[in-house]
Coordinates of N, CA, C and O in Angstrom, one line a residue:
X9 N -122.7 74.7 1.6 CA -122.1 75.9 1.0 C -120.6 75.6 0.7 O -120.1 75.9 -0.5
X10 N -119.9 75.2 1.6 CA -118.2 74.9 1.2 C -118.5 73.5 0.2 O -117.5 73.1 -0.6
X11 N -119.1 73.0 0.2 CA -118.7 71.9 -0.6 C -119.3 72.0 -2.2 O -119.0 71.3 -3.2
X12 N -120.3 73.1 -2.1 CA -120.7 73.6 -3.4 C -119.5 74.6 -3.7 O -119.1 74.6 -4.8
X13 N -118.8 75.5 -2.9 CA -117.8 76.4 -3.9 C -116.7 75.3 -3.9 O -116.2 75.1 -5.0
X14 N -116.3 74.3 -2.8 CA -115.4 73.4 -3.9 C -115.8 72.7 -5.3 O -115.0 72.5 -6.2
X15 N -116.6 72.5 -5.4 CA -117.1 72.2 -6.6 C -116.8 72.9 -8.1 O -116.3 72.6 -9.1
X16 N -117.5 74.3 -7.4 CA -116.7 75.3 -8.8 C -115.6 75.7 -8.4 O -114.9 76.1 -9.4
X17 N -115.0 75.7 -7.3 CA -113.2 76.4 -7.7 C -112.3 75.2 -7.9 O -111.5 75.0 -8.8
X18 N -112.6 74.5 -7.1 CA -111.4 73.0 -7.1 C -111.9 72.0 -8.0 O -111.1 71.2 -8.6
X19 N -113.0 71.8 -8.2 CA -113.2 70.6 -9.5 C -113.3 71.3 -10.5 O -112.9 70.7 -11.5
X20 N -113.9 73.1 -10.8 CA -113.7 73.8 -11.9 C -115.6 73.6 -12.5 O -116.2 73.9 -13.6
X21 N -116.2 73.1 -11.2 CA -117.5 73.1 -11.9 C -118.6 74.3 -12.0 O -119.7 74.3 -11.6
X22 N -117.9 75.1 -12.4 CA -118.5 76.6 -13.0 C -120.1 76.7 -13.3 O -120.8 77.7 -13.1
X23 N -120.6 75.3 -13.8 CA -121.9 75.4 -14.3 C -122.7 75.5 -13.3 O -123.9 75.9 -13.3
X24 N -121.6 75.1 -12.1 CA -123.2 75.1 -10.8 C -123.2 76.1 -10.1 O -123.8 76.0 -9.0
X25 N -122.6 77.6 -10.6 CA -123.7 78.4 -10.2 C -124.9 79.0 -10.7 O -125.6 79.8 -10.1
X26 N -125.1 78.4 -12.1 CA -126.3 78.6 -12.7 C -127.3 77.6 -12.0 O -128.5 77.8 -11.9
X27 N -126.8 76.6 -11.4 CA -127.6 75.3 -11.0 C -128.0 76.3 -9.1 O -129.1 75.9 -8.6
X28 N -127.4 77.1 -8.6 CA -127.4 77.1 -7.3 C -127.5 78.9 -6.8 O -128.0 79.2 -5.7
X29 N -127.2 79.6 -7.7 CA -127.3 80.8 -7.6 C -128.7 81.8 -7.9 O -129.2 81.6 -9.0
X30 N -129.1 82.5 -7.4 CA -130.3 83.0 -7.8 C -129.4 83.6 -9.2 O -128.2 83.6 -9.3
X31 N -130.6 83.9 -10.3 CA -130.1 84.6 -11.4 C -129.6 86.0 -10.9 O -128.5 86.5 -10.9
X32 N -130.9 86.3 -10.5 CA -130.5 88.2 -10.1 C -129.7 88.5 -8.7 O -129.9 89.5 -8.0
X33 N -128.6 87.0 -8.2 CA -128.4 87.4 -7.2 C -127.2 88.7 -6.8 O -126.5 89.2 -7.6
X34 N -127.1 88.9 -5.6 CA -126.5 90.1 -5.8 C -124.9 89.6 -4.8 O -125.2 89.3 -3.7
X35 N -123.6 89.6 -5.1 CA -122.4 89.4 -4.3 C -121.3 90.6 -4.3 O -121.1 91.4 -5.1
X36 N -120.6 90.4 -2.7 CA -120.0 91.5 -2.7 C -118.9 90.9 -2.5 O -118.7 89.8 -1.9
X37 N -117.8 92.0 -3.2 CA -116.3 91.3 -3.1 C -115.8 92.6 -2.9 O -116.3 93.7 -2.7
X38 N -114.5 92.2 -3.0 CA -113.3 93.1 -2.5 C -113.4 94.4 -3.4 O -113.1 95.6 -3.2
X39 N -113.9 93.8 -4.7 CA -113.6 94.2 -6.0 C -115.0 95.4 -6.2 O -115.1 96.3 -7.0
X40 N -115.8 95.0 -5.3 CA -117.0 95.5 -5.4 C -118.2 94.8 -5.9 O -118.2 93.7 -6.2
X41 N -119.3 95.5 -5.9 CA -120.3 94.6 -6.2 C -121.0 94.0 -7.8 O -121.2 94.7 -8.8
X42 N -121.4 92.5 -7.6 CA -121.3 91.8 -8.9 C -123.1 91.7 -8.3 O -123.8 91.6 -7.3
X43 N -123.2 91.8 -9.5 CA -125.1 91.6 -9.8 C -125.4 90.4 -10.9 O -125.0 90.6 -12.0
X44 N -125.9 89.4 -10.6 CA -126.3 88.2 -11.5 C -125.5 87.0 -11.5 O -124.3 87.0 -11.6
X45 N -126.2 85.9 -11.5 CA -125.4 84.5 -11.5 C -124.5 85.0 -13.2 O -123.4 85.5 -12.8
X46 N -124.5 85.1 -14.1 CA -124.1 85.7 -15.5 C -122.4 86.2 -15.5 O -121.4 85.9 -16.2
X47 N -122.8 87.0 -14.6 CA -121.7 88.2 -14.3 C -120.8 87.1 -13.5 O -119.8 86.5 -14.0
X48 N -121.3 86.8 -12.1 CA -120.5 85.4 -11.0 C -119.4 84.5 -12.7 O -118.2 84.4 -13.0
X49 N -120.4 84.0 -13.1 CA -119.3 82.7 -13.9 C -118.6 83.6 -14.7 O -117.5 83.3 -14.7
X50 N -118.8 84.6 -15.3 CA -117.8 85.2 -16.1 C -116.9 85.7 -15.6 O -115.8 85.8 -16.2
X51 N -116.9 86.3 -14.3 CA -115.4 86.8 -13.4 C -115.0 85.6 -12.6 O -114.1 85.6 -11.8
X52 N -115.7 84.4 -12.8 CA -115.3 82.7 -12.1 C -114.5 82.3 -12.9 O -113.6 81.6 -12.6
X53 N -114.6 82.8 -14.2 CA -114.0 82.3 -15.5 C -113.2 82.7 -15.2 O -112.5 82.0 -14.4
X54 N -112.7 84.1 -15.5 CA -111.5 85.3 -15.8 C -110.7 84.5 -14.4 O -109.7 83.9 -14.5
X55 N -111.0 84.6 -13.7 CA -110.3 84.3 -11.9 C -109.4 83.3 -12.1 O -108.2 83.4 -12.1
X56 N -110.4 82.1 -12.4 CA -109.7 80.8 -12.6 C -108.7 80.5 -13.9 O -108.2 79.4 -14.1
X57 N -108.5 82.1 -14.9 CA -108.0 81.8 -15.9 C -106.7 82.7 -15.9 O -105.8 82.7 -16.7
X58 N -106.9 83.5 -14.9 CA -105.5 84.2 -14.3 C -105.1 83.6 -13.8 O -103.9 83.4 -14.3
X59 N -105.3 82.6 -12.8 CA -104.6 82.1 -11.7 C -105.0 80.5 -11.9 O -105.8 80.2 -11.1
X60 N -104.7 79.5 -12.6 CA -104.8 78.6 -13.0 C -104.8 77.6 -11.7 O -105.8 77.0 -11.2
X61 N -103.7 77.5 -11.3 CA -103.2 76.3 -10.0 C -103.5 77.1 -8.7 O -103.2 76.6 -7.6
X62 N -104.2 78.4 -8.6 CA -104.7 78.6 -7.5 C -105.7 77.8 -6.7 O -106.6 77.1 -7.4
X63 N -105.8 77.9 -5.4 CA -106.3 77.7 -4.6 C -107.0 77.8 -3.5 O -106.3 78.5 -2.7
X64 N -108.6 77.3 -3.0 CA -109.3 78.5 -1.9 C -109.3 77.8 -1.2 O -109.3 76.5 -1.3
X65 N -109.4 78.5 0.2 CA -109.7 78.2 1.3 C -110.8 79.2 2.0 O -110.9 80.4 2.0
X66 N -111.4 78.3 2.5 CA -112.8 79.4 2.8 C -112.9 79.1 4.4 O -113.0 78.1 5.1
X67 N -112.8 80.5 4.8 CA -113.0 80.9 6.0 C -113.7 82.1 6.6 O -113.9 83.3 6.3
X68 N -114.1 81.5 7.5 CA -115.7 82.6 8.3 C -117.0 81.7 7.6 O -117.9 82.5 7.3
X69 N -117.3 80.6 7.2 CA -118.2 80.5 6.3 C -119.4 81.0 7.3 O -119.2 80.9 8.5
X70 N -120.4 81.3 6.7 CA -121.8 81.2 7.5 C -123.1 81.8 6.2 O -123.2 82.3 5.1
X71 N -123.7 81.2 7.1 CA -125.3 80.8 5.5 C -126.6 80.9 6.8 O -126.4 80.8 8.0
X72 N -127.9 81.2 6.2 CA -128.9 81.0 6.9 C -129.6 80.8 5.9 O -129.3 81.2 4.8
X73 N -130.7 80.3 6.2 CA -132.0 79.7 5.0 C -132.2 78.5 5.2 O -132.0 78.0 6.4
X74 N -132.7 77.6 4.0 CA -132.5 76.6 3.5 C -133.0 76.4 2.3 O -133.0 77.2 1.4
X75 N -133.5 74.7 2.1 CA -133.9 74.3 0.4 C -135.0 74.9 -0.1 O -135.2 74.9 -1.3
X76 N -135.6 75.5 0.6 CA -136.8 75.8 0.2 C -137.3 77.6 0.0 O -138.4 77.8 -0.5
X77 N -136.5 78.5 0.4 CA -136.0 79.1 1.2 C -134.9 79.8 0.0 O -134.9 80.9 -0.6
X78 N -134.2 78.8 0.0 CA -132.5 79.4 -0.5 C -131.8 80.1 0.5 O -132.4 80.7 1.3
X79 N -130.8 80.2 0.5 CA -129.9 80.6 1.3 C -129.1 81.6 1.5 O -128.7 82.0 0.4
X80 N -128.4 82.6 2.7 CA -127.8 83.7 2.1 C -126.6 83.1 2.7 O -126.7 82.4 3.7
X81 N -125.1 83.6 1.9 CA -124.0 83.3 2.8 C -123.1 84.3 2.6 O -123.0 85.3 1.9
X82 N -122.4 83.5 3.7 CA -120.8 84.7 3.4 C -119.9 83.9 4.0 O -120.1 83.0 4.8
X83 N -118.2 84.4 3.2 CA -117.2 83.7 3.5 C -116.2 84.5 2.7 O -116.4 85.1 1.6
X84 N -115.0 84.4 3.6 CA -113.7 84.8 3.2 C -113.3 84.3 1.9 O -112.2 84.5 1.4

């Protein structure tokens, strides 16, 4: 999980939450709640395009599932 969001926030590889996210998945933020991998990369976009040289740090991570399965997580 941390090494897939470094992926899209610090290498900027955005495509992989189409590669890793359910489509109709559902995420909750600060901001409220986002429905669809679709929605995720287009406020991934906007995020990363306000804040250019920003930077994450992910803390509390925790996940249960697996490959087969898929996984649910959460993190700071």
């Amino acid at each position: 999980i941390v090494r897939i969001t470094d992926e899209i926030w610090q290498d900027r590889a955005i495509g992989l939450i189409h590669d890793t996210y359910d489509p109709d998945c559902v995420v909750y933020t600060s901001y409220g709640i986002v429905r669809g991998a679709d929605t995720v990369v287009r406020n991934t976009v906007a995020a990363i395009a306000a804040a250019p040289d920003g930077i994450t740090h992910h803390l509390n991570v925790a996940w249960r599932g697996d490959e087969e399965v898929g996984f649910y997580t959460a993190h700071l």
